[in-house]
Amino acid sequence: MLEEDSRGWYVPVDLWLELPDGEKQVQKVVLETMPKSKWVEIHVGDFETPQQPGDQATEINIWLFEQEVLNWKKGLVIEGAIIRPK
């Protein structure tokens, strides 16, 4: 959620989903275009879990960053991440 007094989000941010094999799925999102003071969902990527019993647990990483303009940002609140089956 972007708070009413948020700022600096006019620059696209990168959302990465990094899978256990190192594959990265990247989305660029301009958060300033999202409604303020309202929770929104942003699709970051898709992945599959192991199908065989006894497969080892794996780890995925979700990142949000912006490294091009490097201006100050304010007012982003992240409540959590939702993982849904397809």
Short mmCIF file of C-alpha atoms in Angstrom, two decimals:
data_model
loop_
_atom_site.label_atom_id
_atom_site.label_comp_id
_atom_site.label_asym_id
_atom_site.label_seq_id
_atom_site.Cartn_x
_atom_site.Cartn_y
_atom_site.Cartn_z
CA MET A 1 0.00 0.00 0.00
CA LEU A 2 1.22 3.49 -0.76
CA GLU A 3 0.40 5.95 1.97
CA GLU A 4 -1.21 9.28 1.04
CA ASP A 5 2.07 11.17 1.65
CA SER A 6 4.21 8.65 -0.28
CA ARG A 7 6.79 9.95 -2.72
CA GLY A 8 9.58 8.82 -5.03
CA TRP A 9 7.68 5.92 -6.58
CA TYR A 10 7.39 7.42 -10.09
CA VAL A 11 10.51 5.46 -11.11
CA PRO A 12 9.87 1.81 -12.08
CA VAL A 13 10.96 -0.70 -9.45
CA ASP A 14 12.17 -4.21 -10.22
CA LEU A 15 10.33 -7.14 -8.70
CA TRP A 16 12.35 -10.35 -8.89
CA LEU A 17 11.32 -13.90 -8.20
CA GLU A 18 14.49 -16.00 -7.88
CA LEU A 19 14.01 -19.76 -8.13
CA PRO A 20 16.23 -22.46 -6.58
CA ASP A 21 17.97 -23.12 -9.92
CA GLY A 22 18.98 -19.44 -10.14
CA GLU A 23 16.37 -18.50 -12.76
CA LYS A 24 15.01 -14.98 -12.21
CA GLN A 25 11.63 -13.72 -13.32
CA VAL A 26 11.66 -9.93 -13.45
CA GLN A 27 8.74 -7.49 -13.54
CA LYS A 28 9.01 -3.70 -13.76
CA VAL A 29 6.25 -1.82 -11.94
CA VAL A 30 5.57 1.90 -11.44
CA LEU A 31 4.08 1.90 -7.95
CA GLU A 32 2.96 5.53 -8.21
CA THR A 33 0.22 4.41 -10.62
CA MET A 34 -1.32 2.19 -7.91
CA PRO A 35 -4.20 3.52 -5.81
CA LYS A 36 -3.08 5.15 -2.56
CA SER A 37 -4.26 3.97 0.86
CA LYS A 38 -5.55 0.72 -0.66
CA TRP A 39 -4.02 -2.76 -0.59
CA VAL A 40 -3.12 -4.08 -4.04
CA GLU A 41 -1.72 -7.36 -5.29
CA ILE A 42 1.16 -7.42 -7.77
CA HIS A 43 1.96 -10.63 -9.66
CA VAL A 44 5.70 -11.30 -9.43
CA GLY A 45 6.04 -14.68 -11.14
CA ASP A 46 5.18 -18.37 -11.32
CA PHE A 47 6.94 -21.48 -10.08
CA GLU A 48 6.30 -25.19 -9.50
CA THR A 49 6.95 -27.19 -6.37
CA PRO A 50 8.58 -30.66 -6.42
CA GLN A 51 6.07 -33.40 -7.26
CA GLN A 52 7.84 -36.47 -5.82
CA PRO A 53 7.63 -37.48 -2.15
CA GLY A 54 10.92 -37.02 -0.37
CA ASP A 55 12.07 -34.12 -2.56
CA GLN A 56 14.08 -31.69 -0.52
CA ALA A 57 12.67 -28.36 0.51
CA THR A 58 13.80 -25.48 -1.66
CA GLU A 59 13.94 -21.74 -1.28
CA ILE A 60 12.64 -18.93 -3.44
CA ASN A 61 13.47 -15.24 -3.02
CA ILE A 62 11.30 -12.25 -3.80
CA TRP A 63 13.06 -8.88 -4.14
CA LEU A 64 11.89 -5.32 -4.71
CA PHE A 65 14.49 -2.72 -5.62
CA GLU A 66 15.31 0.30 -7.77
CA GLN A 67 18.93 1.12 -8.64
CA GLU A 68 18.74 3.53 -11.56
CA VAL A 69 17.61 6.88 -10.16
CA LEU A 70 18.47 6.29 -6.47
CA ASN A 71 16.14 8.99 -5.17
CA TRP A 72 14.62 8.92 -1.70
CA LYS A 73 11.38 7.03 -1.38
CA LYS A 74 8.73 7.18 1.30
CA GLY A 75 5.41 5.60 2.20
CA LEU A 76 5.44 2.00 0.94
CA VAL A 77 3.86 -0.52 3.33
CA ILE A 78 4.17 -4.23 2.52
CA GLU A 79 1.74 -6.43 4.43
CA GLY A 80 3.04 -9.75 3.14
CA ALA A 81 3.43 -12.15 0.24
CA ILE A 82 0.70 -14.51 -0.94
CA ILE A 83 1.57 -17.78 -2.67
CA ARG A 84 -1.41 -19.31 -4.48
CA PRO A 85 -1.75 -22.59 -6.34
CA LYS A 86 -2.74 -22.37 -9.99
#
